[in-house]
Each structure stands twice: as structure tokens, then as C-alpha cells.
Coordinates of C-alpha atoms in Angstrom, one line a residue:
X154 CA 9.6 13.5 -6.5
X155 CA 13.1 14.0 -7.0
X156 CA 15.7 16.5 -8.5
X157 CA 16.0 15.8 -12.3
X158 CA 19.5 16.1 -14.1
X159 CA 19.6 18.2 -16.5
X160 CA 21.2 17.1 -19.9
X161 CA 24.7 19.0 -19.2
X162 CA 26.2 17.7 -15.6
X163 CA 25.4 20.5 -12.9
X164 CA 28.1 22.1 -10.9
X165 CA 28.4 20.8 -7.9
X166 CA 29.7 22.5 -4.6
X167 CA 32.7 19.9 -2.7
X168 CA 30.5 20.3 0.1
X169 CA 27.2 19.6 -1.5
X170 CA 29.1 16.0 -2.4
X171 CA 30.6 15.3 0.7
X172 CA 26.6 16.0 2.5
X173 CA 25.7 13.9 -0.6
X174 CA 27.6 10.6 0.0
X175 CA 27.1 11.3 3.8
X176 CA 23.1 10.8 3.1
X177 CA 23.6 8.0 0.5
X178 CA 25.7 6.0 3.2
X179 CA 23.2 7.0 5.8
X180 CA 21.0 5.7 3.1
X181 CA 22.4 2.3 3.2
X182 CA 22.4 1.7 6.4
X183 CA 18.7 2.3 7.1
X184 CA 18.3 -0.6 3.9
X185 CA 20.3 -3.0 5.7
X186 CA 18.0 -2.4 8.3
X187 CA 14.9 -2.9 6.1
X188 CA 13.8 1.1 7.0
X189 CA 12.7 1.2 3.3
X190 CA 10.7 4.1 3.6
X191 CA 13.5 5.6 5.9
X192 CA 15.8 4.9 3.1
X193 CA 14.4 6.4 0.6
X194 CA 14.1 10.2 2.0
X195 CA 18.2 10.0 2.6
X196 CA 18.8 8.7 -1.3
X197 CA 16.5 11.4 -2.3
X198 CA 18.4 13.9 -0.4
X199 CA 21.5 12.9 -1.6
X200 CA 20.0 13.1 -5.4
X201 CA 18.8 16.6 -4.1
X202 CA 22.3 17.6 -2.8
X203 CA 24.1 15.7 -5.7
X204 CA 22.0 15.2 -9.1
X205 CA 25.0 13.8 -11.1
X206 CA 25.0 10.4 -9.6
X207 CA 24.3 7.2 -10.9
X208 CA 24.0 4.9 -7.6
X209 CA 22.1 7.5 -5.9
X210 CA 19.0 6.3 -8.6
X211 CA 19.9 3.3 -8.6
X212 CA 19.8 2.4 -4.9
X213 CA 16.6 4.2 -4.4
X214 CA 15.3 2.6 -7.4
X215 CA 16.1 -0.8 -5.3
X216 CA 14.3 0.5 -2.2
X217 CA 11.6 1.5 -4.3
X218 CA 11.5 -2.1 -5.9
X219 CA 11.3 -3.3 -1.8
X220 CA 8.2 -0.9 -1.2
X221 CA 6.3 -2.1 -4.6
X222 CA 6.7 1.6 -5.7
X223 CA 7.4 -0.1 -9.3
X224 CA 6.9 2.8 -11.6
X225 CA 9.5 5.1 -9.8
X226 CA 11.6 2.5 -9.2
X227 CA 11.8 2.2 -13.6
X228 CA 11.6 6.1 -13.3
X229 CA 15.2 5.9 -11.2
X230 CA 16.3 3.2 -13.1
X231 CA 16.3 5.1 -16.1
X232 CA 17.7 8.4 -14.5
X233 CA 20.5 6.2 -13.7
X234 CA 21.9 4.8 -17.1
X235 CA 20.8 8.6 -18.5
X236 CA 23.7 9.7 -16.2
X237 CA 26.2 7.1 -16.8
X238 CA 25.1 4.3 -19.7
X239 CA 27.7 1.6 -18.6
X240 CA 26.3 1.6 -15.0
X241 CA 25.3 -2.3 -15.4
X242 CA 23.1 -2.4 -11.9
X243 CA 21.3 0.6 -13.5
X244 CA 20.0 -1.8 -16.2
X245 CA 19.4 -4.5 -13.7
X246 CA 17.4 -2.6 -11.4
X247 CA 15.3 -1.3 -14.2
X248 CA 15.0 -5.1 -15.7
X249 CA 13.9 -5.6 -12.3
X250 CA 11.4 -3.0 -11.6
X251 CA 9.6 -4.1 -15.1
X252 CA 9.4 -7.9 -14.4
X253 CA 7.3 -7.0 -11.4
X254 CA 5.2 -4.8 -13.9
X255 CA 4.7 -7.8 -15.8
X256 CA 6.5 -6.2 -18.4
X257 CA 8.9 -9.2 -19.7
X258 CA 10.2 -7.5 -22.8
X259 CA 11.0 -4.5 -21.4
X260 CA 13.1 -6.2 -18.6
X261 CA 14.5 -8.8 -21.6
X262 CA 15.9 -6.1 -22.8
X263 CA 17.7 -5.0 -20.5
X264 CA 19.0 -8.3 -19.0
X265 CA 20.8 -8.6 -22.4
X266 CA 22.1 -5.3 -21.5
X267 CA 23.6 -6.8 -18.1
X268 CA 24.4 -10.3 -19.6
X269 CA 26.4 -8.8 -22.5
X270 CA 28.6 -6.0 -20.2
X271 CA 29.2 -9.2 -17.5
X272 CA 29.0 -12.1 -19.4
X273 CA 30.3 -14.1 -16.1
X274 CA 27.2 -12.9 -14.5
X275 CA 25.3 -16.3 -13.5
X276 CA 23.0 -15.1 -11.7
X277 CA 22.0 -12.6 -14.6
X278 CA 22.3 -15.4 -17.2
X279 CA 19.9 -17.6 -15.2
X280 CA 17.5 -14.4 -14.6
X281 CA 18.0 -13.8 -18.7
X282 CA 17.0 -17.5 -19.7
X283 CA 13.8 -17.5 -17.5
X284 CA 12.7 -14.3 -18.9
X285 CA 13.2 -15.0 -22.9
X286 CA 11.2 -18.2 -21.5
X287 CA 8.3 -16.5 -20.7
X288 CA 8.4 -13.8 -23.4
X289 CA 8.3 -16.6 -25.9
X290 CA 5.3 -18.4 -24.2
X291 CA 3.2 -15.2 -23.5
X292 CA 4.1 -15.1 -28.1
X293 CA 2.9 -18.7 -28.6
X294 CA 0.1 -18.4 -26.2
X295 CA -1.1 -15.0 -28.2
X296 CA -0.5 -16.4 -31.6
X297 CA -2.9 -19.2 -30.8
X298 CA -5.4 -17.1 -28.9
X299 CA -7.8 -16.8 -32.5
X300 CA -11.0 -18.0 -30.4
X301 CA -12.2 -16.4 -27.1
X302 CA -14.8 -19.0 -27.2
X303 CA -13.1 -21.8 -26.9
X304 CA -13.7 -24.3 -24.4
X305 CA -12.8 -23.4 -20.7
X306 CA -10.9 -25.9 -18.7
X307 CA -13.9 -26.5 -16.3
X308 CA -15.9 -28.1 -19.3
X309 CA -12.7 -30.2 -20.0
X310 CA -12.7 -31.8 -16.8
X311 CA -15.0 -35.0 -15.6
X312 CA -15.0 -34.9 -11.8
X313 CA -16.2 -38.7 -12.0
X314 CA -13.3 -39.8 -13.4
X315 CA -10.8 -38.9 -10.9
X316 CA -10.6 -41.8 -8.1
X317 CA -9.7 -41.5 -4.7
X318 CA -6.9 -44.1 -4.3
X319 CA -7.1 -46.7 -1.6
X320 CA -3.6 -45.2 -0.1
X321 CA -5.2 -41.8 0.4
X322 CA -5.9 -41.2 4.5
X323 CA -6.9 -37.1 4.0
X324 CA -10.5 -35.4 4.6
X325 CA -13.2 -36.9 2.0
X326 CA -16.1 -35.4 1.2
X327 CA -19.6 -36.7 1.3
X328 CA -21.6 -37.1 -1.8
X329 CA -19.7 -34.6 -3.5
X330 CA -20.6 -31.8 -0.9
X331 CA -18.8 -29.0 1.0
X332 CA -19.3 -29.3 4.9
X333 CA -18.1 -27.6 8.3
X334 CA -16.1 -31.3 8.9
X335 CA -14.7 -31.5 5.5
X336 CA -13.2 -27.7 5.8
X337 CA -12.1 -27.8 8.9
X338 CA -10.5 -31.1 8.4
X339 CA -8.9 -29.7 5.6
X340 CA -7.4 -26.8 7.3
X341 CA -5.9 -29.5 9.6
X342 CA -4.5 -31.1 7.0
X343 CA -2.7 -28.5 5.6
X344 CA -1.4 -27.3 8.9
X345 CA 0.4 -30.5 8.7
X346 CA 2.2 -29.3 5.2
X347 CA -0.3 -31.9 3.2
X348 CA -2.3 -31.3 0.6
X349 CA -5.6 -32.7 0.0
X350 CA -6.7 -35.2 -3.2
X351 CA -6.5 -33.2 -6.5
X352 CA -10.2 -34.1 -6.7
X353 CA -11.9 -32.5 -3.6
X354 CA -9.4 -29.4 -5.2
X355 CA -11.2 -29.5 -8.7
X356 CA -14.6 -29.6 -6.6
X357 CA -13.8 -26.9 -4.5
X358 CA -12.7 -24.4 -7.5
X359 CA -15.4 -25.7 -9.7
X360 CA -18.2 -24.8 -7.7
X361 CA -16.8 -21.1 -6.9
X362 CA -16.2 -20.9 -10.2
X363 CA -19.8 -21.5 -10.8
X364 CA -21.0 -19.5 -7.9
X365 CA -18.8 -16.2 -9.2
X366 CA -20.2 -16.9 -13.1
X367 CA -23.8 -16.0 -11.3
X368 CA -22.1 -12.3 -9.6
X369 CA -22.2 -9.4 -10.6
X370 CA -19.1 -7.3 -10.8
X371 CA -20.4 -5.1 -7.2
X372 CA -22.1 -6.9 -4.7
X373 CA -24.2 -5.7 -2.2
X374 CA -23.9 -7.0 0.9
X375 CA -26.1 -6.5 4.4
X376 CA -25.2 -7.5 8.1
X377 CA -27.9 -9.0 9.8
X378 CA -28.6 -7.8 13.0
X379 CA -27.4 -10.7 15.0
X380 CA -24.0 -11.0 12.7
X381 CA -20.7 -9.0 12.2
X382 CA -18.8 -8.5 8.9
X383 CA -15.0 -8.9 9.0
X384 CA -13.1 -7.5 6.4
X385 CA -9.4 -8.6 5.5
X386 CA -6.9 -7.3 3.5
X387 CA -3.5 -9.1 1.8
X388 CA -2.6 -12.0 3.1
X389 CA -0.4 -13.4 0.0
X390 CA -0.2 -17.1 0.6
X391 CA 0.7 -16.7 4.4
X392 CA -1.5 -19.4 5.5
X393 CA 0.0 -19.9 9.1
X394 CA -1.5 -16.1 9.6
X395 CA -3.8 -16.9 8.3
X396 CA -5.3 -19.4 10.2
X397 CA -4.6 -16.9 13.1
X398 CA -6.8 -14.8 12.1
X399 CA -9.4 -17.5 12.2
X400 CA -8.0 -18.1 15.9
X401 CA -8.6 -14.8 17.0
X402 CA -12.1 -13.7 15.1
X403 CA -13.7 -17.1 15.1
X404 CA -13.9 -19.2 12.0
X405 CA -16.8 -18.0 9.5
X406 CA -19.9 -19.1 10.1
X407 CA -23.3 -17.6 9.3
X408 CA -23.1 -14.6 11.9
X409 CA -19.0 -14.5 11.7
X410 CA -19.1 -12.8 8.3
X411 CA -15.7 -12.8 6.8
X412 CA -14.9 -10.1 3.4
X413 CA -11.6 -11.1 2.1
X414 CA -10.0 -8.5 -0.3
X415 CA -7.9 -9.6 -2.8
X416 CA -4.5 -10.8 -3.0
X417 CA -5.1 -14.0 -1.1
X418 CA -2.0 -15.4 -3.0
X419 CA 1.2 -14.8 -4.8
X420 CA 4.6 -13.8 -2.8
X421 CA 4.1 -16.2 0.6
X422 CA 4.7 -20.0 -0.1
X423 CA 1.4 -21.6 1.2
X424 CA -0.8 -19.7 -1.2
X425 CA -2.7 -23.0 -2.4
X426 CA -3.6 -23.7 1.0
X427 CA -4.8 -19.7 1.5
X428 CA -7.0 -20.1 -1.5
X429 CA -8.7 -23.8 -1.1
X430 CA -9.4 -22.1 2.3
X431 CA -11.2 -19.6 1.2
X432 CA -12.3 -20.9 -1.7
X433 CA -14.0 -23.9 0.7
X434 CA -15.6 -21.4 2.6
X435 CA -17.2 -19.4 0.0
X436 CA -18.6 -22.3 -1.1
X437 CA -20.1 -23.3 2.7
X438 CA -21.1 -20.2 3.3
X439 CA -22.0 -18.7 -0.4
X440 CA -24.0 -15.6 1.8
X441 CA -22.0 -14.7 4.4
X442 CA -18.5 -15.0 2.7
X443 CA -17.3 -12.6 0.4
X444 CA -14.1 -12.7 -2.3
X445 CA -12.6 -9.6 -4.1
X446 CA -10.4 -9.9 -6.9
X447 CA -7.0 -8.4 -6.4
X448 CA -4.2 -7.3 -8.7
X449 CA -2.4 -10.8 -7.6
X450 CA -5.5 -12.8 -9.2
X451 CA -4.0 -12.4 -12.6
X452 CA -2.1 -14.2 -15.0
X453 CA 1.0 -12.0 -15.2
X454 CA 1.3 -11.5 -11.0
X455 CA 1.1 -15.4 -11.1
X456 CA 3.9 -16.1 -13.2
X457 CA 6.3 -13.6 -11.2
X458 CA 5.5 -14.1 -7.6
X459 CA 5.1 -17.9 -7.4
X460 CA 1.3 -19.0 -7.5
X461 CA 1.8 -20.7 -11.2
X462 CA 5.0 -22.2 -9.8
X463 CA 3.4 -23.7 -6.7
X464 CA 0.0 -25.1 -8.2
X465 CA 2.5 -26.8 -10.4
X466 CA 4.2 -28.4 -7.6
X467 CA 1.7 -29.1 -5.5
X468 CA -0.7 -30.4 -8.5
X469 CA -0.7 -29.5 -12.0
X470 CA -0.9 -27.1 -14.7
X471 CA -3.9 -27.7 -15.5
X472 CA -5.3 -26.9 -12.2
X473 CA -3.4 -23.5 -12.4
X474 CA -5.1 -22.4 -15.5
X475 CA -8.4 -23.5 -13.5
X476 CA -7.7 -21.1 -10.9
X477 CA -6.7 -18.7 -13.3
X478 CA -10.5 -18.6 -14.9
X479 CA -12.1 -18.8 -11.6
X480 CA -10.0 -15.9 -10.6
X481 CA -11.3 -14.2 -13.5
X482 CA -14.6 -14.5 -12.2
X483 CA -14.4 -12.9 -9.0
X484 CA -16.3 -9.7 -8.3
X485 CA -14.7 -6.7 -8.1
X486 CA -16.1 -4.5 -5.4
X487 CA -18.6 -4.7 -2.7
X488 CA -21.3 -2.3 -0.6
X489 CA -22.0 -2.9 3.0
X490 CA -25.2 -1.4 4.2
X491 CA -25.3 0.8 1.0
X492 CA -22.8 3.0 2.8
X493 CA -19.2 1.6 2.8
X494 CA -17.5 0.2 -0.6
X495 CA -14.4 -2.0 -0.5
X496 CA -12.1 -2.9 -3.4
X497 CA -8.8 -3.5 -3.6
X498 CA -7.6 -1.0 -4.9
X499 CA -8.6 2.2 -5.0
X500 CA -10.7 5.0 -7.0
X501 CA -10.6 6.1 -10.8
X502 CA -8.7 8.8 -12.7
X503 CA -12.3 9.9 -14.1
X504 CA -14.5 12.0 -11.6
X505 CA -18.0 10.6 -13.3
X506 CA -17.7 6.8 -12.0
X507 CA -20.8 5.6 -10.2
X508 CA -21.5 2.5 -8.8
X509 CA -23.3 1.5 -11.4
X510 CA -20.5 1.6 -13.5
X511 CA -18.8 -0.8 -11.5
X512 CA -21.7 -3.0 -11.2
X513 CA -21.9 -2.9 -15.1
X514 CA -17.9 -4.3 -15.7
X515 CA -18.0 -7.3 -18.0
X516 CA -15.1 -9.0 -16.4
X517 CA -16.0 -12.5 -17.9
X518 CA -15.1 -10.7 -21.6
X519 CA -11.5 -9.3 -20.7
X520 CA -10.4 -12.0 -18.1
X521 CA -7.3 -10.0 -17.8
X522 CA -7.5 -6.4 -16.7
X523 CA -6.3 -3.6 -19.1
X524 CA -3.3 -1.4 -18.1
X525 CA -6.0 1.2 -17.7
X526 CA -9.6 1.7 -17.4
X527 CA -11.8 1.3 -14.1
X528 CA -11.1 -2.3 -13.6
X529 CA -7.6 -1.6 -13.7
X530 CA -8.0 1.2 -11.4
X531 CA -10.2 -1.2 -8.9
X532 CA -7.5 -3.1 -8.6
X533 CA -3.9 -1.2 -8.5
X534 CA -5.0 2.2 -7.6
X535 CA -3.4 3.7 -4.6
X536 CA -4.6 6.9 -2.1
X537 CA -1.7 10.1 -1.8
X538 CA -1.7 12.9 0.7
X539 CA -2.2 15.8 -1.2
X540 CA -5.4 16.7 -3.1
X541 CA -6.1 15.3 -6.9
X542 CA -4.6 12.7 -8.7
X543 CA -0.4 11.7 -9.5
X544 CA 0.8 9.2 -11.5
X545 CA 0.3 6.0 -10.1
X546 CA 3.9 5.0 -7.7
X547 CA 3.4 1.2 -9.3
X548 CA 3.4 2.3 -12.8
X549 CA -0.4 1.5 -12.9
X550 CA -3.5 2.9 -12.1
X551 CA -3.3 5.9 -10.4
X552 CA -2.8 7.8 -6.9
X553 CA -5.9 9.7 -5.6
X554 CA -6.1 12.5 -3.0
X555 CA -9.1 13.0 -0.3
X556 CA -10.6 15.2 -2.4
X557 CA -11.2 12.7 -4.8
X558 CA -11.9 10.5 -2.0
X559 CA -15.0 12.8 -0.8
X560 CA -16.2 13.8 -4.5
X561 CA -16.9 10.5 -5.3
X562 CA -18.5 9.1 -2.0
X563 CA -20.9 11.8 -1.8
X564 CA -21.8 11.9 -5.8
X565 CA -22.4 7.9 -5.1
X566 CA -24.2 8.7 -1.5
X567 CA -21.6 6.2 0.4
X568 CA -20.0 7.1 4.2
X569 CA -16.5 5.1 3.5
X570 CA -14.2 3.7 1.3
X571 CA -12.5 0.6 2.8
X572 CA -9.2 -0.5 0.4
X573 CA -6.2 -3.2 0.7
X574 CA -3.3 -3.4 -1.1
X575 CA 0.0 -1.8 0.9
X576 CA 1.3 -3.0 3.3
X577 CA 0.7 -1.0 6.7
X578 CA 3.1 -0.7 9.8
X579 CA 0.3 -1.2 12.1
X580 CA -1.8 -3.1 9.5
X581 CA -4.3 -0.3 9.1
X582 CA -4.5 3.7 8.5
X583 CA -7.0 5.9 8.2
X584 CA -6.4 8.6 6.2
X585 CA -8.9 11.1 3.5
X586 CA -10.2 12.8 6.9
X587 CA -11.7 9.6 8.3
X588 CA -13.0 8.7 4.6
X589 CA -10.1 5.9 3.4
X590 CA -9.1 3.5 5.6
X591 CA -6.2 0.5 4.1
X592 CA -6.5 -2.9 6.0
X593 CA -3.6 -5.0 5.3
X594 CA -4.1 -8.8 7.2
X595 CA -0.4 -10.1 6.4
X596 CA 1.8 -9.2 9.1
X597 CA 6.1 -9.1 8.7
X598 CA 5.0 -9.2 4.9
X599 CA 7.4 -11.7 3.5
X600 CA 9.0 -12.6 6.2
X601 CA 11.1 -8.9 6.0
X602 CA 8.9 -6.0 6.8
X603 CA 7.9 -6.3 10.4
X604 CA 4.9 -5.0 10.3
X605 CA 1.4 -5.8 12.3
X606 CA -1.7 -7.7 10.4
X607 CA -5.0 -5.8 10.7
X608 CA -8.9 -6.8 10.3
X609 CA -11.8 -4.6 10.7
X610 CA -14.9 -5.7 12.4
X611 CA -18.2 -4.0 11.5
X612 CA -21.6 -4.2 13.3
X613 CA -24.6 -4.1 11.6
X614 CA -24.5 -0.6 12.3
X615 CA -21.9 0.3 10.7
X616 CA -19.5 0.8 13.8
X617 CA -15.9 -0.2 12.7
X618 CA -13.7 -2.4 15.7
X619 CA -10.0 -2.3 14.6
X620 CA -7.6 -5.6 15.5
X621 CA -4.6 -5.9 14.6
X622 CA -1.9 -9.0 15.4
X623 CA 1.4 -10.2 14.7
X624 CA 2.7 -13.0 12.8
X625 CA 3.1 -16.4 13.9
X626 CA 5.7 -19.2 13.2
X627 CA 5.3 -20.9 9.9
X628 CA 7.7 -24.1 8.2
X629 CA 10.7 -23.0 7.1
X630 CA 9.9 -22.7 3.0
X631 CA 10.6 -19.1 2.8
X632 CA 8.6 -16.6 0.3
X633 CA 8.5 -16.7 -3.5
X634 CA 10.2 -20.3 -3.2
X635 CA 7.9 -20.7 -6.0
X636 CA 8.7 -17.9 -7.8
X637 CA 11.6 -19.6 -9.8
X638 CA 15.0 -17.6 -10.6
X639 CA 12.8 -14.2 -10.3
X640 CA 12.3 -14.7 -6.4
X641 CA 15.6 -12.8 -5.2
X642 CA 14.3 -10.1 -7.5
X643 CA 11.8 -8.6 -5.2
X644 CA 13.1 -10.1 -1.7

């Protein structure tokens, strides 16, 4: 990945330093221009030319931190203060890189760092504050965790209870049941930046959350002859897109099979009205609409990227931790036809894995996913070039090669493996010789990246129709307004 220093400073020619700072300016310029990937090759050739420097690491480390390459972003970070300890954004980018891990302490301690070597630093201070914040609830919250079994929030709640006040003019519902009016009402009603009555939101979480208690962990899934299957990747609270995508491949229905998977919020500001959406449909059309978890439907992606922070606004805490259980209920993977699996994520570091295995997950006992283990790997694992298996770019799960890819689809008798989870210039690649193919449904991803949305539609036959789109005009509340003094973080 990149040239490592090595404990004495190396010699360095003049020239070598002058191409060096030549590429790290070249460098800079394609950031500014949000050519990430671009980016990073010219830091890494200046590292290559020039090992000895600190803000060669650290800015790739930040264009890293803008491609969700987490793990070698921290990797850079470290290099970094190795090569010069005082280098303050060293620290900073590493504290940043390990709050999107979800790993508060680690980035605690190094926002001490920063706050202690620029104590005038507000920004830092504020960013400093909010993370001792959340280290010291995640302590109180495991300190009182002494009973798994304790009651859920969905027993807590009494659904009969909760009136409907005169004043409120929004979509009802009718005996307490979903319907086509109700959800397409409500999608109305959101388009208009409202939200509907916290009651009809309870109902619409409580009964997926029902639904999903009754699933197993890999769902098998067949398209009727007279239907289509459309699956989605990302689309991270962009509700606007959303909604376009029900514009241009009809809204669900019983032949208009939609597979959303994962990461349906977190990052884009509207991810309350991305989830009641789907959530409404699953629950209209429980056989013909289809949820997978993704590394965003957990606790710790919540509490970074704005989903905790916008239930919150929009209605309550209590409502949050609601989502959080039903969230923990989702399924994990599904099979189309017997032949094509989609998960989030990706493919395991063990060879051995069979569908089975996934099918036997008991997600309802660990409602968090491990920092390893298959239904870690389900949901953060990523697909590389070249043949085996690397360390995972994020800093968890892993990376898997084709070979991988082939080994495992032909030990478990499958054509395809269909994935989510990165963000694609034209919203889709195939890659694996034909046998990986990444569909990502949020196009100019945060408002910054510019790239296409994707969906795939596939016949009962199994033959696979690409579309991909742009993004559409949304209200002006920009991404992670939710996400509190974190946000900038990972803009």
C-alpha cells in the first residue's frame, strides 16, 4: 500500500523531494476537486518518492477518511505522528478516522492530544466534549446492561394510548392497518418536509418488528413469472432519490418487487422518511418486499452519522431505541431463484461458510454485530482486485478476491453474488469475472461525490437489466445535519 519509514529517516535525493512536493500539490488539487480516488495515487507517490513526511500521511489519511477507507486512513494517521509526534492534524485525522470506526476511546484519546497542543482550538474542544459524552454513556449504558432479558421497548409501549389530536390534518390509518392510500399519502406528506403522527410511526415499526422476529437470518426469495425483483443498494437517508427511484421503476406492488440492501439511513438528512417508507412497505407488501441489514443499522453508525440525532428531533428517544431493536431484527442475506445471494457486504475470511451457516446466525442474541465473525463480514466486507483476502480498507471485515468470489459460489451451488456498500461512479460494477456485481442507489452521495445511482432489475429468469440515474433536487438541510459536532468530520 504504501512505502513504510523506516525507524532512522531515509536519505533522500533533492530531486526525489522536489518530484515529492510536486505530487503532494498535484495531490491537493485533485482534493479540492473532490477526485478522492485521483488524490490518493499522487499522495502515495509522493510518500513513495519522499517517505520522511508527515503531511504526505496525513492528507492521504483525509482522503482516505472521504472514500470510507477507515482502517488506512488510522494506518496513515499513525505513520504520521511516528514521523513527527507534534504534528497536531496527525492526531486529528487519526481521532477522526476512529470516530467513524465507532471507536470513541481511541479517538478521545487523541482529541486530548489536539486540545492540549491548541488549547484555542474550538472546533477541537467542541469535537472533544461530544466525544467524552458518548464514551461516558456507552460506560453507563454497559455498567447497567446485567440483564439481556430485560423488557424490549416494543412491550413498553401501548399503541392505544397515543391519541390522534384534533389539530392533526396528515394521513390516518384505518383500523390500525397499513394500506396503498395510507403509504402513498404518507410519502406525500413527507415530500412536503412533514412528518406523520408519532403513532402511525410506532405502528409502522412495530409490525416490521414483528414480521422480522418471524425471519430467518437468509431468506429465500422467488420471482414469479409475471413479476420482476429490483434490487437497491445505499441510499443513506436521501429520500428525494429516493422517491425517484420509485418514479422511474414503479412503486412496489405485488409484481414490482423491490430488495433494498442495507444502509437505508445514516449520513443523508431525510433518513426517517427513507425508513418509514420502507418500513410501510414491507409491511403492505410483507412477500414481495425485502430488507437487509446493513453496517448503518447499528447502534454505533447511528450515533456518528445522524440517525439517533434525527429520530430525536423529529420524535423521540424512545422511538430511536425502537428502531434500533427492529434494526436488530432484520435479515441478513437473501437467495433469488436459489442462484444469486445479496448481502451487504461481502464474503467471509473463512473458505468453509455455506449458506446454511448464514441461515443459522442468531442475530436476535448479539443485536450488535461483533468486530469479526460472519455477521460482521455480511455486513462490512469489501471485494479487491487481486486474488485472496487483505485486510479489510475500513478497518473491519475483510477484502476478498475473485477467487474467493468463485470458491464459495460454486461450493454453495450459486451463479452470482450481488453486494452494496461503496459508492460507485456509475452506481454499479461488475467485477470477479462477471461473478460480483456492487449496486449503489444513492447518487452525488452526500451531496459531494457526483456520482450516478444504480438498481438492477431481474426477471424471473434470472436476466439482470441495469438502470442507473442521477440525483434530484432536495430542501436545503444538508447531510449529517444530524450528526452533531462530528458531521464536518466525514464531509
Amino acid at each position: 500500500m504504501t512505502a513504510e519509514p523506516n525507524g532512522a529517516e531515509e536519505e533522500i535525493t533533492i530531486e526525489a523531494k522536489e518530484k515529492a512536493e510536486k505530487a503532494k500539490e498535484e495531490a491537493n488539487k485533485l482534493f479540492q476537486a473532490k477526485k478522492f480516488e485521483s488524490a490518493i495515487e499522487k499522495y502515495t507517490l509522493a510518500i513513495e518518492l519522499n517517505p520522511n513526511v508527515a503531511v504526505y500521511y496525513a492528507n492521504r489519511s483525509f482522503a482516505y477518511i472521504k472514500t470510507e477507507a477507515y482502517g488506512f486512513a488510522v494506518a496513515d494517521a499513525d505513520k504520521a505522528v511516528t514521523i513527527d509526534p507534534s504534528y497536531v492534524k496527525g492526531y486529528y485525522r487519526r481521532a477522526a478516522a476512529n470516530m467513524a470506526l465507532a471507536k470513541f476511546k481511541d479517538a478521545l484519546r487523541d482529541f486530548r492530544i489536539v486540545v492540549k497542543s491548541a488549547p484555542g482550538d474550538k472546533d477541537a474542544k467542541a469535537k472533544l466534549v461530544e466525544c467524552e459524552k458518548i464514551v461516558r454513556k456507552a460506560d453507563f449504558e454497559r455498567a447497567i446492561t446485567v440483564d439481556t432479558s430485560k423488557k424490549s421497548i416494543a412491550d413498553t409501549l401501548d399503541i392505544n394510548t397515543m391519541a390522534v389530536e384534533p389539530s392533526y390534518d396528515g394521513p390516518k390509518m384505518e383500523d390500525d392497518q397499513i394500506s396503498k392510500d395510507f403509504v402513498e399519502a404518507m410519502m406525500e406528506t413527507f415530500s412536503k418536509q412533514t412528518v406523520v403522527h408519532r403513532k402511525f410511526a410506532f405502528q409502522i415499526i412495530l409490525a416490521v418488528r414483528k414480521m422480522m422476529l418471524e425471519t430467518e437470518s437468509l431468506v429465500d426469495i422467488t420471482i414469479p413469472q409475471d413479476a420482476k425483483l429490483t434490487v437497491c443498494g445505499d441510499i443513506h437517508g436521501q429520500y428525494y432519490d429516493l422517491m425517484n427511484i420509485f418514479a422511474i421503476n414503479g412503486l412496489p406492488s405485488e409484481n414490482n418487487m423491490y430488495l433494498f440492501n442495507g444502509d437505508f439511513v445514516d449520513r443523508g438528512s431525510f433518513s426517517v422518511e427513507c425508513i418509514l417508507t420502507l418500513f410501510a412497505y414491507k409491511w403492505l407488501y410483507p412477500k414481495s418486499f425485502f430488507l437487509t441489514r446493513g453496517n448503518h443499522e447499528t447502534d454505533d453508525m447511528n450515533k456518528v452519522y445522524g440517525f439517533e440525532g434525527e429520530v430525536k428531533a423529529k420524535f423521540s428517544q424512545q422511538m430511536f431505541e425502537l428502531f434500533s431493536e427492529t434494526f436488530a431484527t432484520l435479515p441478513l442475506a437473501h437467495v433469488i431463484n436459489k442462484k444469486i445471494l445479496v448481502v451487504h457486504g461481502g464474503l467471509f475470511s473463512k473458505n468453509d461458510v455455506t449458506l446454511e451457516d448464514i441461515r443459522k446466525i442468531d442475530r436476535f442474541k448479539k443485536r450488535q454485530p461483533d468486530s469479526e465473525g460472519i455477521m460482521c463480514e455480511l455486513l462490512w466486507s469489501d471485494p479487491q482486485l487481486m486474488p485472496g483476502r487483505g485486510p479489510s480498507k475500513r478497518g473491519v471485515g475483510i477484502q476478498f478476491g475473485p477467487d474467493v468470489t468463485e470458491d464459495f459460489l460454486r461450493r454453495n451451488n450459486l451463479d452470482l453474488l450481488i453486494r452494496s456498500h461503496e459508492v460507485k461512479d456509475n452506481g454499479y460494477v461488475v467485477e470477479h469475472n462477471g461473478k460480483c456485481i456492487t449496486v449503489f442507489s444513492a447518487p452525488n452521495y452526500c451531496d459531494t461525490i457526483g456520482n450516478k445511482g444504480a438498481l438492477i432489475n431481474i426477471t424471473p429468469d434470472l436476466k439482470l437489466d441495469y438502470k442507473t440515474f442521477e440525483a434530484v433536487p432536495h430542501p436545503n438541510i444538508k447531510p449529517m445535519a444530524y450528526a452533531s459536532q462530528f458531521g464536518g468530520l466525514f464531509m
